[in-house]
Coordinates of C-alpha atoms in Angstrom, one line a residue:
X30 CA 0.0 0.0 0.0
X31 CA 3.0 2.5 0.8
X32 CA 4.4 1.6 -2.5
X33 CA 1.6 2.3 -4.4
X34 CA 1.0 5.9 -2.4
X35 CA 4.6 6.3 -3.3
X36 CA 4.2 5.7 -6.9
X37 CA 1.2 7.5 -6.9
X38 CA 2.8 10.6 -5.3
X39 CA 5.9 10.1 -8.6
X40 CA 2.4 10.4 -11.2
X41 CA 2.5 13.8 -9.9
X42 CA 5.1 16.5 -11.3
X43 CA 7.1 18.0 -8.7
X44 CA 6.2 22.0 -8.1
X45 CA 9.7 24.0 -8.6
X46 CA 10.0 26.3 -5.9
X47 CA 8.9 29.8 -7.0
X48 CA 6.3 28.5 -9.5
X49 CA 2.8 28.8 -9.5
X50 CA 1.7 25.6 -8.2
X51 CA 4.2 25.7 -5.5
X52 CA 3.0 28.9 -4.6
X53 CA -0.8 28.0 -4.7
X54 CA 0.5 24.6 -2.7
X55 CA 2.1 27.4 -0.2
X56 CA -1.6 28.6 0.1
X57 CA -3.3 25.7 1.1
X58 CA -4.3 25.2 4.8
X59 CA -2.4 21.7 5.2
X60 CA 0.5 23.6 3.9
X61 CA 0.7 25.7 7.1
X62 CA 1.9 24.5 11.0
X63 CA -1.4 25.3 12.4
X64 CA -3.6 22.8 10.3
X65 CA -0.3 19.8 10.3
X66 CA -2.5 17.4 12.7
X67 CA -4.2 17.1 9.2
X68 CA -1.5 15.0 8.2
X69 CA -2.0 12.6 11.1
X70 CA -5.2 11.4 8.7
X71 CA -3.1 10.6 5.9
X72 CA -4.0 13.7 3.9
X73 CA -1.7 15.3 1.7
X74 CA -1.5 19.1 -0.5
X75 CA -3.1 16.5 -3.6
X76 CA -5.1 13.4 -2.2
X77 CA -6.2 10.7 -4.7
X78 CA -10.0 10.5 -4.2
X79 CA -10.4 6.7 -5.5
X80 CA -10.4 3.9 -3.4
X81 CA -10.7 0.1 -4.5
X82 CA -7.9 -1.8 -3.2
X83 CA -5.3 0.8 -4.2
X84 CA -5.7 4.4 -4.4
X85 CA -5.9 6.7 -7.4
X86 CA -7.9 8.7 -9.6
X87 CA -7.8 9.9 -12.9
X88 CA -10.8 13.1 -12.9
X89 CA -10.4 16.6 -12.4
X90 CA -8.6 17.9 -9.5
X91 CA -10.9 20.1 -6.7
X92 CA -10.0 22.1 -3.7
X93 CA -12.2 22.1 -0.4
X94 CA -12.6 25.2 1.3
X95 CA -12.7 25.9 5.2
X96 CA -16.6 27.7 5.8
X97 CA -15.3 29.5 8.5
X98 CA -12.9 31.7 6.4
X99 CA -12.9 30.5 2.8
X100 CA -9.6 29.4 2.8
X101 CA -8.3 26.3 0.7
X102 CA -7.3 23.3 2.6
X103 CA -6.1 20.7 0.6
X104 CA -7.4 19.0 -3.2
X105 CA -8.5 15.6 -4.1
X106 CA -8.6 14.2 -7.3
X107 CA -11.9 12.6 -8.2
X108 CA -12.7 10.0 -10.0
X109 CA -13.8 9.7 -13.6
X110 CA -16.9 7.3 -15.4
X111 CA -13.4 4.8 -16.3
X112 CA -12.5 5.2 -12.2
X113 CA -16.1 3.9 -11.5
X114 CA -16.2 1.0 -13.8
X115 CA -12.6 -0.1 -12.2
X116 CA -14.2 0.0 -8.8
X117 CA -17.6 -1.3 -9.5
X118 CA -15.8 -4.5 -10.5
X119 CA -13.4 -4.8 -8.0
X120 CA -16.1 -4.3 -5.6
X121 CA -18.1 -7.5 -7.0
X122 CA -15.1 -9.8 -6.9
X123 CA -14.6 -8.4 -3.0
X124 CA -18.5 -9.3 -2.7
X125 CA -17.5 -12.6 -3.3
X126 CA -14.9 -13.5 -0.4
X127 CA -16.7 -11.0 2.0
X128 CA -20.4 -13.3 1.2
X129 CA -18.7 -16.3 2.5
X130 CA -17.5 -15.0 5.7
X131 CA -19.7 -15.3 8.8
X132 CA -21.8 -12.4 9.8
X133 CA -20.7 -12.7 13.5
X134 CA -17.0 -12.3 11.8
X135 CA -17.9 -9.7 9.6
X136 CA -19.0 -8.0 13.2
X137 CA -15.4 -8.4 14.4
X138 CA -14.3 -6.6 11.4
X139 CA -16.7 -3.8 12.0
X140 CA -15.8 -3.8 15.6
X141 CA -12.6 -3.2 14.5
X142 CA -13.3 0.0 12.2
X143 CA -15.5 1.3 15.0
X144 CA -12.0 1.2 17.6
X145 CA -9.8 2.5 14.7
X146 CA -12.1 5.6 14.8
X147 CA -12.2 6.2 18.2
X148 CA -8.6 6.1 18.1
X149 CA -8.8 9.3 15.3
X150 CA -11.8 10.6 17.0
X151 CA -10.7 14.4 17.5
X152 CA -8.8 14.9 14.7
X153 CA -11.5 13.5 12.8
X154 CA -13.8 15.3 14.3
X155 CA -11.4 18.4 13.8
X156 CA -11.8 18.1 10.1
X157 CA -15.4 18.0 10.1
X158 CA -15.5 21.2 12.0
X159 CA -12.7 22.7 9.2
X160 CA -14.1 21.1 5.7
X161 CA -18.3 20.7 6.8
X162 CA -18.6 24.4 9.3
X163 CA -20.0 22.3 12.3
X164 CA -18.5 23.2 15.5
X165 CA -15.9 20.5 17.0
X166 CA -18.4 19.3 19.6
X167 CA -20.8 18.2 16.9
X168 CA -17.9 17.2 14.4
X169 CA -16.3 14.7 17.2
X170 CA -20.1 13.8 17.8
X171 CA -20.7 12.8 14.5
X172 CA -17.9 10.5 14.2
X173 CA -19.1 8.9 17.8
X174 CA -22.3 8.0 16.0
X175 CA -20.2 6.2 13.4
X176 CA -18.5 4.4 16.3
X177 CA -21.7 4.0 18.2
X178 CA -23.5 2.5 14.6
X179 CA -21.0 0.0 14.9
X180 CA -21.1 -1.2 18.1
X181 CA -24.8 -1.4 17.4
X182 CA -23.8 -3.3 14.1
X183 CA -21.5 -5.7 16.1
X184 CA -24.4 -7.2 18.1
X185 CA -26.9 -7.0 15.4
X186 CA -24.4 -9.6 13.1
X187 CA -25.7 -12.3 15.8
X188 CA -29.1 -11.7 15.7
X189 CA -30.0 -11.0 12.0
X190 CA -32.3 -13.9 10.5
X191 CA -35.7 -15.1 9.7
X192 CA -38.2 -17.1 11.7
X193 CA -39.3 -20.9 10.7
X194 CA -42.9 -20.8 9.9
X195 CA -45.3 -24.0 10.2
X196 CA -46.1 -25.8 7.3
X197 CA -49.8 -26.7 6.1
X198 CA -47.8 -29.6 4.4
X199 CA -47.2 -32.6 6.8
X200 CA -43.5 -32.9 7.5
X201 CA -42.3 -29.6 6.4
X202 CA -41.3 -26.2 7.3
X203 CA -41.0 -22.8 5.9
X204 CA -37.8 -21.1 6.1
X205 CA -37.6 -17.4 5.8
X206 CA -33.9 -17.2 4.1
X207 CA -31.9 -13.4 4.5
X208 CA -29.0 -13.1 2.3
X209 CA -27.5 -9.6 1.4
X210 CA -28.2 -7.6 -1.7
X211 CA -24.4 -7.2 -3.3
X212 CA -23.3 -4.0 -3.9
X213 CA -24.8 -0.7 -1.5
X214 CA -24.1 2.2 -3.5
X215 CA -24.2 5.4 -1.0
X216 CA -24.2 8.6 -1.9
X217 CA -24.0 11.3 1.5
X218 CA -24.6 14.8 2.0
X219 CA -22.5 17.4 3.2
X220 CA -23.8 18.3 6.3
X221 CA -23.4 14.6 8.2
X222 CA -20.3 13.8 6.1
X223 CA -19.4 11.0 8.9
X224 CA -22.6 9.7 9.8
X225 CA -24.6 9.2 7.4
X226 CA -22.0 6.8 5.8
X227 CA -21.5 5.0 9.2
X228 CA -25.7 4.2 9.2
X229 CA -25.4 2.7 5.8
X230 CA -21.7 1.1 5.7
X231 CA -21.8 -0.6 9.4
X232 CA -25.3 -2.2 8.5
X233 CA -24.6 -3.2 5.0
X234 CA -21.2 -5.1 5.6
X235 CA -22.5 -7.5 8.2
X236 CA -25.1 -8.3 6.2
X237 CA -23.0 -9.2 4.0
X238 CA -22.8 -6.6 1.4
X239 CA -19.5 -4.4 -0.3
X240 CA -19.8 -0.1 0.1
X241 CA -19.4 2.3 -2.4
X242 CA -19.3 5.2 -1.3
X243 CA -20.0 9.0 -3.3
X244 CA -19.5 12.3 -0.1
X245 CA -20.4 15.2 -1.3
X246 CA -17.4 16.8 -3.3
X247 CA -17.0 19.8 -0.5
X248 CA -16.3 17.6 2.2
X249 CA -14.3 15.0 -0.1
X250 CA -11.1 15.3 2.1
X251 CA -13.3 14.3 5.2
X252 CA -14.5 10.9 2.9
X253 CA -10.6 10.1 1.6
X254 CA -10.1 10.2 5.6
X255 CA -12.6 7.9 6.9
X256 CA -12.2 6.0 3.8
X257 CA -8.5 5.5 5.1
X258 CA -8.9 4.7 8.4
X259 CA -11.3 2.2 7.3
X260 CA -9.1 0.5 4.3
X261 CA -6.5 0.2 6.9
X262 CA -8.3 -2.5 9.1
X263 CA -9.5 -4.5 5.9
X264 CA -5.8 -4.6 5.0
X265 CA -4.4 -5.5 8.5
X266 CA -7.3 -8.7 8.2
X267 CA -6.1 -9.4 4.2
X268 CA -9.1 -8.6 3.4
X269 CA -10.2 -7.1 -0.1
X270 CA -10.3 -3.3 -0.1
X271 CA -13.2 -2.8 -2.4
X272 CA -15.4 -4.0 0.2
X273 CA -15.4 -0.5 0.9
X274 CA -15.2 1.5 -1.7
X275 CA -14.5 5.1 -2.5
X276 CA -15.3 7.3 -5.4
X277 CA -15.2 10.7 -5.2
X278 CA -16.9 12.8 -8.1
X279 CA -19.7 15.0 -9.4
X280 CA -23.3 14.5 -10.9
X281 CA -21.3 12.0 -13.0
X282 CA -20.8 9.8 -10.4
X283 CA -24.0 9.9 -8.9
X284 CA -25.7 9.2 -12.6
X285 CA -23.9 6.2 -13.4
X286 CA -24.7 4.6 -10.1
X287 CA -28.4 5.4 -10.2
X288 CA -28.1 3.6 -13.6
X289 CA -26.0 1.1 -13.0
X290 CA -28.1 -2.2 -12.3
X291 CA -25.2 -3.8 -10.7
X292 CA -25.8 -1.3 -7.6
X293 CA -28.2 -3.7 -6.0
X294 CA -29.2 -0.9 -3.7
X295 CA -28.9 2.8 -3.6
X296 CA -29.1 5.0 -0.6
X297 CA -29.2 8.7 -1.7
X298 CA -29.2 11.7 1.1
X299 CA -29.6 15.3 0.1
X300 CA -32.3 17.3 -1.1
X301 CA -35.7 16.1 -2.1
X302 CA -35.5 17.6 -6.0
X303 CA -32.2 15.5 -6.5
X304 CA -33.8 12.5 -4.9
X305 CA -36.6 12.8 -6.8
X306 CA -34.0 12.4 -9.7
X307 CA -32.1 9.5 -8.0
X308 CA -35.3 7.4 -7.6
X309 CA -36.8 7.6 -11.3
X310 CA -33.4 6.8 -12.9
X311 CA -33.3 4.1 -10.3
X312 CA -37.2 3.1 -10.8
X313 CA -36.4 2.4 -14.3
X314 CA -34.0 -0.4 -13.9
X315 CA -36.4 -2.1 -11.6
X316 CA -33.7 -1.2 -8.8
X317 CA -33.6 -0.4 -5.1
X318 CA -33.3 2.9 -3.5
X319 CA -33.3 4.2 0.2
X320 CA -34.0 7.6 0.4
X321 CA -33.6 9.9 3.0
X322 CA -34.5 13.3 1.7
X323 CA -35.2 16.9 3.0
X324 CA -37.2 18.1 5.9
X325 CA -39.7 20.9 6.9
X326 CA -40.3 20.0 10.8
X327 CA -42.0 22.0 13.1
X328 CA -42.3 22.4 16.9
X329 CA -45.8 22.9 18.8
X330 CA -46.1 24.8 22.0
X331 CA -49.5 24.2 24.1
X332 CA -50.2 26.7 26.2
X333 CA -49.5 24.5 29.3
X334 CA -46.2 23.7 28.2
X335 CA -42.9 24.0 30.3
X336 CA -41.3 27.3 28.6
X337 CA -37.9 26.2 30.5
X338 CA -37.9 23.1 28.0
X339 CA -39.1 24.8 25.2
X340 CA -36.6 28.2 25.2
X341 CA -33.3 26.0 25.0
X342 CA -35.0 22.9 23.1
X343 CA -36.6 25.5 20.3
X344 CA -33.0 27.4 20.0
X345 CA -31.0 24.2 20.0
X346 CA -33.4 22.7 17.1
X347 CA -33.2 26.0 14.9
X348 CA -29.5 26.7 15.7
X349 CA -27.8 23.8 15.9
X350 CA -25.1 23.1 12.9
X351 CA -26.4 26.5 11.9
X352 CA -29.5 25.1 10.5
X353 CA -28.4 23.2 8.4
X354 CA -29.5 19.3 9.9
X355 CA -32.2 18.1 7.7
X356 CA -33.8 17.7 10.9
X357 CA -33.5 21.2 12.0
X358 CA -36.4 22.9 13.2
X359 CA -38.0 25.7 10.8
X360 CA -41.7 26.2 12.0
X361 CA -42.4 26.9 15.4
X362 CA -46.4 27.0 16.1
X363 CA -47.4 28.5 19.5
X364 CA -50.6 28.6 21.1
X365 CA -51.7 32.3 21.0
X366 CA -51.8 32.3 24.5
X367 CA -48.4 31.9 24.7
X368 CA -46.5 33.3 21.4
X369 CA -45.3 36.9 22.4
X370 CA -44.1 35.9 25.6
X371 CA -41.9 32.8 23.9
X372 CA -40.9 35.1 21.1
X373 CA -39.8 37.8 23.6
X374 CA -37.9 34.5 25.1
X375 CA -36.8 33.4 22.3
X376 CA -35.1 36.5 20.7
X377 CA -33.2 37.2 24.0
X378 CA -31.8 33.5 23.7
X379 CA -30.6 34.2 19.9
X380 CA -28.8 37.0 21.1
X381 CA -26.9 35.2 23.5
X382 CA -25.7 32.7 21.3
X383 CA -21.4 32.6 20.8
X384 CA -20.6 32.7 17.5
X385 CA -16.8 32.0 16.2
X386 CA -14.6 29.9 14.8
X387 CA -16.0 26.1 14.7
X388 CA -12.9 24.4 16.5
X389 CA -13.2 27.3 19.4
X390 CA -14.9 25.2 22.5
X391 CA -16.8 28.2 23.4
X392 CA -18.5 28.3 20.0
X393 CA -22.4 27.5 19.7
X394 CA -23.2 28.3 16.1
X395 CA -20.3 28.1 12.8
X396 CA -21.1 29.3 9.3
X397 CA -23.1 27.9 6.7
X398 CA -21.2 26.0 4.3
X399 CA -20.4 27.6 1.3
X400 CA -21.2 31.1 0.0
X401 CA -24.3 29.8 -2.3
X402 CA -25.7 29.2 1.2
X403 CA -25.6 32.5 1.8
X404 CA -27.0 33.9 -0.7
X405 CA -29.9 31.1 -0.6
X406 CA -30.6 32.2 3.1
X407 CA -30.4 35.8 1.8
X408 CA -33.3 35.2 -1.0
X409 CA -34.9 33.3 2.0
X410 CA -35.6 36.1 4.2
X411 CA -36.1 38.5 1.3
X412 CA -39.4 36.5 0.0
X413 CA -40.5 36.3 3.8
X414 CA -40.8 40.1 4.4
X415 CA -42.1 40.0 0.7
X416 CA -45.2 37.6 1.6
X417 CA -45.5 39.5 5.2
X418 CA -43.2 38.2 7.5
X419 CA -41.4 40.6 10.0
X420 CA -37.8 40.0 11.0
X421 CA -37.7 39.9 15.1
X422 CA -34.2 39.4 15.0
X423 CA -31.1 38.5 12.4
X424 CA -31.7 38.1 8.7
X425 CA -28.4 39.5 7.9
X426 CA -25.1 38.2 6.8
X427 CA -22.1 38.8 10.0
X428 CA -19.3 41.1 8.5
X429 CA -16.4 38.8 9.3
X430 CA -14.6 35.9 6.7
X431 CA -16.5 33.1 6.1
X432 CA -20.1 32.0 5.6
X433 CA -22.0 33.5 9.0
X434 CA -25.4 34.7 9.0
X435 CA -27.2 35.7 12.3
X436 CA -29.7 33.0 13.0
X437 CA -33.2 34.5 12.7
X438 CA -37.0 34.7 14.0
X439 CA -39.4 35.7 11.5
X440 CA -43.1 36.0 12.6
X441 CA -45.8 37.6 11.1
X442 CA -46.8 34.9 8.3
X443 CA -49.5 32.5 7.3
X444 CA -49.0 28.8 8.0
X445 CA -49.3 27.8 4.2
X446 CA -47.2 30.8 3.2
X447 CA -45.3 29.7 0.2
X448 CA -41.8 30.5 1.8
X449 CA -43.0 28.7 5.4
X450 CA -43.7 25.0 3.3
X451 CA -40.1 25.8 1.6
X452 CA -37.1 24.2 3.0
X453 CA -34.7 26.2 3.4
X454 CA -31.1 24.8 4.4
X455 CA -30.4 28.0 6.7
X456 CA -30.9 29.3 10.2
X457 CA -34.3 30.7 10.0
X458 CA -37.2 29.7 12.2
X459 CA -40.7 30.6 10.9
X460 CA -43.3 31.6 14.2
X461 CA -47.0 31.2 13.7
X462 CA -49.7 31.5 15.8
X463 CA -52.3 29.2 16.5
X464 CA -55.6 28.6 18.6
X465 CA -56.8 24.9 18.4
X466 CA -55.3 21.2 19.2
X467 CA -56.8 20.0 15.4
X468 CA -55.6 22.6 13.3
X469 CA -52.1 22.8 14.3
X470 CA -51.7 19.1 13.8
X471 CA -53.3 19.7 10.3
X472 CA -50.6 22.6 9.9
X473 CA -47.8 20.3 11.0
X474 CA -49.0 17.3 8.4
X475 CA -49.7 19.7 5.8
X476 CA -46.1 20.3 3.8
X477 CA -45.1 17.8 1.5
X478 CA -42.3 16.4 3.9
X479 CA -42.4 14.5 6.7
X480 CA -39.1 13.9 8.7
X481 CA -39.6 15.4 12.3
X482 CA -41.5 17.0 14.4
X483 CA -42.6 17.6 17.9
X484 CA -45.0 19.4 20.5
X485 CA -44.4 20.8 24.0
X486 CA -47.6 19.9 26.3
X487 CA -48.5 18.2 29.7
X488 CA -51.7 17.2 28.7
X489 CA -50.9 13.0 28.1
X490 CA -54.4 12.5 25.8
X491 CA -53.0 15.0 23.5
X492 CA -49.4 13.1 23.7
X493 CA -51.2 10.0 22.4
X494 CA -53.5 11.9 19.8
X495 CA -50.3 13.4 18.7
X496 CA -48.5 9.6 18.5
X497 CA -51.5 8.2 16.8
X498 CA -53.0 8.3 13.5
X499 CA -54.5 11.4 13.3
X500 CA -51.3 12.9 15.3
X501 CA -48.1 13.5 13.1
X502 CA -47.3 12.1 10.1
X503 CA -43.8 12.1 10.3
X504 CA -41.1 9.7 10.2
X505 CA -39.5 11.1 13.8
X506 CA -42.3 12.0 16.3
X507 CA -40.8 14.0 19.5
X508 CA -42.7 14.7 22.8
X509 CA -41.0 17.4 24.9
X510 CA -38.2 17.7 23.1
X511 CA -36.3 19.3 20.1
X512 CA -36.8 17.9 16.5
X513 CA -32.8 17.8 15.9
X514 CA -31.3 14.4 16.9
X515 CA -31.9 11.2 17.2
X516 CA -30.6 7.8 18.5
X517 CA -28.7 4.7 16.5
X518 CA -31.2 2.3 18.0
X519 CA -34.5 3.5 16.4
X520 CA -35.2 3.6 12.6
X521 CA -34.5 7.1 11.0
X522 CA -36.1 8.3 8.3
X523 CA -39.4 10.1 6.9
X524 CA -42.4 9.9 5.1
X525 CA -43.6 11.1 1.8
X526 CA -41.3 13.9 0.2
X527 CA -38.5 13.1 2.4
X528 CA -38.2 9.4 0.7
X529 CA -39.8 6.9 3.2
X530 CA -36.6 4.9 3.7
X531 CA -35.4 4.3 7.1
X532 CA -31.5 4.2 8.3
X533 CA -29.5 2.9 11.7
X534 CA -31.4 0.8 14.1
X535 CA -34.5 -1.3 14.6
X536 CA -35.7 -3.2 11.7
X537 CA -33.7 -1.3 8.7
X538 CA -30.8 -3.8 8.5
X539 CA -33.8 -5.4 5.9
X540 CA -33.5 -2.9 3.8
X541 CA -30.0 -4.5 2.8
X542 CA -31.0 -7.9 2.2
X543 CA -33.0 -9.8 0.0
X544 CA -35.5 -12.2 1.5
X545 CA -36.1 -16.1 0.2
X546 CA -39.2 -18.2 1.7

């Protein structure tokens, strides 16, 4: 492996000092004694972005930028459509020698991946908060809910099966036979650049099944690092690389998978119009897909709620990863009873909240993540004041480098005001008012996704009204708490626009296996 990351590194010319590329090299983050603990994850000035056994790549060349300044960190070079047929095969052979192995052993080798990133956890988590924006509390957080997916994973390779059903026929039994798809294609978002990977990959190998994997191409030095810390352990246990694979690219990419009918399943995150993309091309091939799309959720305050739960639950939901978590609060319905006195609440809180640099500890809230964020969460706030909203506080960019906006409130609007049922990947909460238990749940149901959601109340007939099936339609249903978040051990996932596939715990390890009777 050395010798090939040796020979790979002799492809590349060598800058001369004084020239341009030695100078743009001089300008890169990893270049600098500050950012060297991004060496310690194997990355270099020019990382090859294709992983299938042996690394390489033969597509364009892009740089990642740091959200909190716009700074360049480092390059990758993708992968091209010749890249992808290499690894698509390679991945099939590996398919073959990982089948065979038992799934309790294919836990140990997930075990294993899980311990070599908690071994990396910080500076993992270090270059989440520098490629992604997210502070470094919720960047080492994310890669614990990789390592947590695999414990998870570990136990589950013990229990996965199917029951034995009586027969009507005298002296026979029905079998229900679970035997893994092939090849999980999964393509991840930027803003869970960990994660989201760690749901799929840790599920899908011990049920048998080889990885390959598309990140987002801004956070592609973050999937050349997991993707490395990974590859390691398969090659400690001589075991074929391309079970995980790696191929970093564009729409490209993304394309041929959705098309190719060797990807026996797809799992797409990101926003609902590319899904809706994703899931006709893959439709047409007769193939799977597991979507996991956007999400419009909303909180609901009852006017006996507990306002100490619901100040620091409603600004977490909004705020958090500077609202960009497809789970992220952006409608907050309050009882009229209570809505000036939580808005009054509410505002004071955003103006407490410590915005800085992502890796500072006493940071609360980063930048968005690239400047077309900005400018989305610009347009954003501009249509709300258009349709009749009123800024109560932010809806302006922070003049300092980077991608910061002030988090804001905006109240003022309809419920089905066109900019309230539009998702917008940005810190803005939208506050309506609201007199009645049936209409609000009709409000919260009535946007064409359905991820999360949750209402504040004491009141435990309207917790189970709100559980049941006139209550919320979503995929996520909260009681008392924020929207954001959730645990390994439940299925996540949401209904109609945001895709109906399901992720991480309970029953979803299905999803990745094929089922005989």
């Amino acid at each position: 492996m050395l010798g090939f990351r040796r020979a790979f590194a002799a492809l590349l010319p060598l800058p001369r000092a004084g020239s341009p590329q030695a100078a743009a090299m001089s300008t890169l983050l990893i270049s600098q004694e500050r950012y060297a603990w991004l060496r310690e994850l194997g990355l270099q000035e020019e990382n090859p972005g294709v992983y299938n056994g042996r690394w390489g790549g033969r597509g364009q060349v892009v740089t990642t930028y740091c959200p909190a300044n716009n700074e360049p960190i480092a390059s990758v070079r993708q992968g091209n459509l010749e890249d992808y047929e290499e690894t698509v095969k390679k991945a099939k052979e590996a398919w073959k020698v990982w089948a065979d192995i038992p799934a309790p052993k294919r836990g140990e080798i997930v075990r294993q991946i899980g311990d070599a990133l908690r071994q990396k956890i910080k500076v993992l988590g270090s270059l989440v908060s520098l490629e992604m924006g997210k502070i470094f509390v919720e960047g080492v957080g994310e890669v614990q809910e990789y390592v947590d997916v695999c414990d998870y994973a570990v136990g589950l390779s013990r229990m996965i099966g199917g029951p034995i059903l009586p027969s009507e026929r005298r002296g026979h039994a029905l079998i229900e036979q679970w035997n893994p798809v092939g090849l999980v294609g999964v393509i991840t978002a930027f803003n869970f650049p960990v994660a989201v990977y760690g749901w799929n990959s840790a599920i899908a190998m011990i049920c048998g099944n080889t990885c390959l994997w598309k990140g987002a191409p801004t956070t592609s030095l973050i999937s050349v690092a997991v993707t490395k810390i990974i590859s390691k352990v398969l090659e400690d246990n001589k075991l074929p690389g391309a079970i995980c694979s790696l191929v970093c690219g564009g729409a490209d990419i993304g394309t041929a998978m959705a098309r190719d009918e060797r990807m026996d399943l797809l799992s797409f995150t990101g926003s609902t119009k590319v899904g809706k993309q994703v899931a006709l091309m893959v439709q047409e091939r007769f193939g799977r897909s597991l979507l996991e799309l956007g999400g419009n959720n909303a909180i609901i305050v009852f006017e006996d709620a507990d306002l100490n739960l619901v100040i620091p639950s409603a600004l977490f939901a909004a705020v958090g990863t500077a609202g960009q978590r497809c789970t992220t609060a952006r409608r907050l319905f309050l009882h009229e009873s209570v809505h000036d006195e939580v808005v009054a609440k509410l505002a004071k809180a955003y103006a407490q909240v410590r915005i800085g640099d992502p890796w500072d500890s006493d940071t609360l809230y980063g930048p968005l993540h690239t400047k077309e964020a900005v400018k989305m969460f610009l347009d954003a706030v501009e249509q709300a004041k258009q349709q009749g909203g009123s800024v109560v506080c932010g809806g302006k960019v922070i003049n300092r480098p980077g991608n910061y906006v002030e988090p804001t409130i905006v109240t003022g609007l309809p419920h089905n005001a066109p900019i309230v049922h539009t998702e917008t990947f940005a810190p803005i909460l939208y506050v309506l008012k609201f007199k009645e238990e049936e209409e609000v749940f009709a409000w919260n149901n009535e946007v064409k996704q359905g991820l999360s959601s949750s209402i504040f109340t004491k009141d435990l007939g309207r917790i189970f009204r709100w559980l049941g099936p006139k209550g919320s339609d979503c995929g996520i249903v909260n009681v008392n708490i924020p929207t954001s978040g959730a645990e390994i051990g439940g299925a996540f996932g949401g209904e109609k626009h945001t895709g109906g596939g399901r992720e991480s715990g309970s029953d979803s390890w299905k999803l990745y296996m094929r089922r005989s009777t």
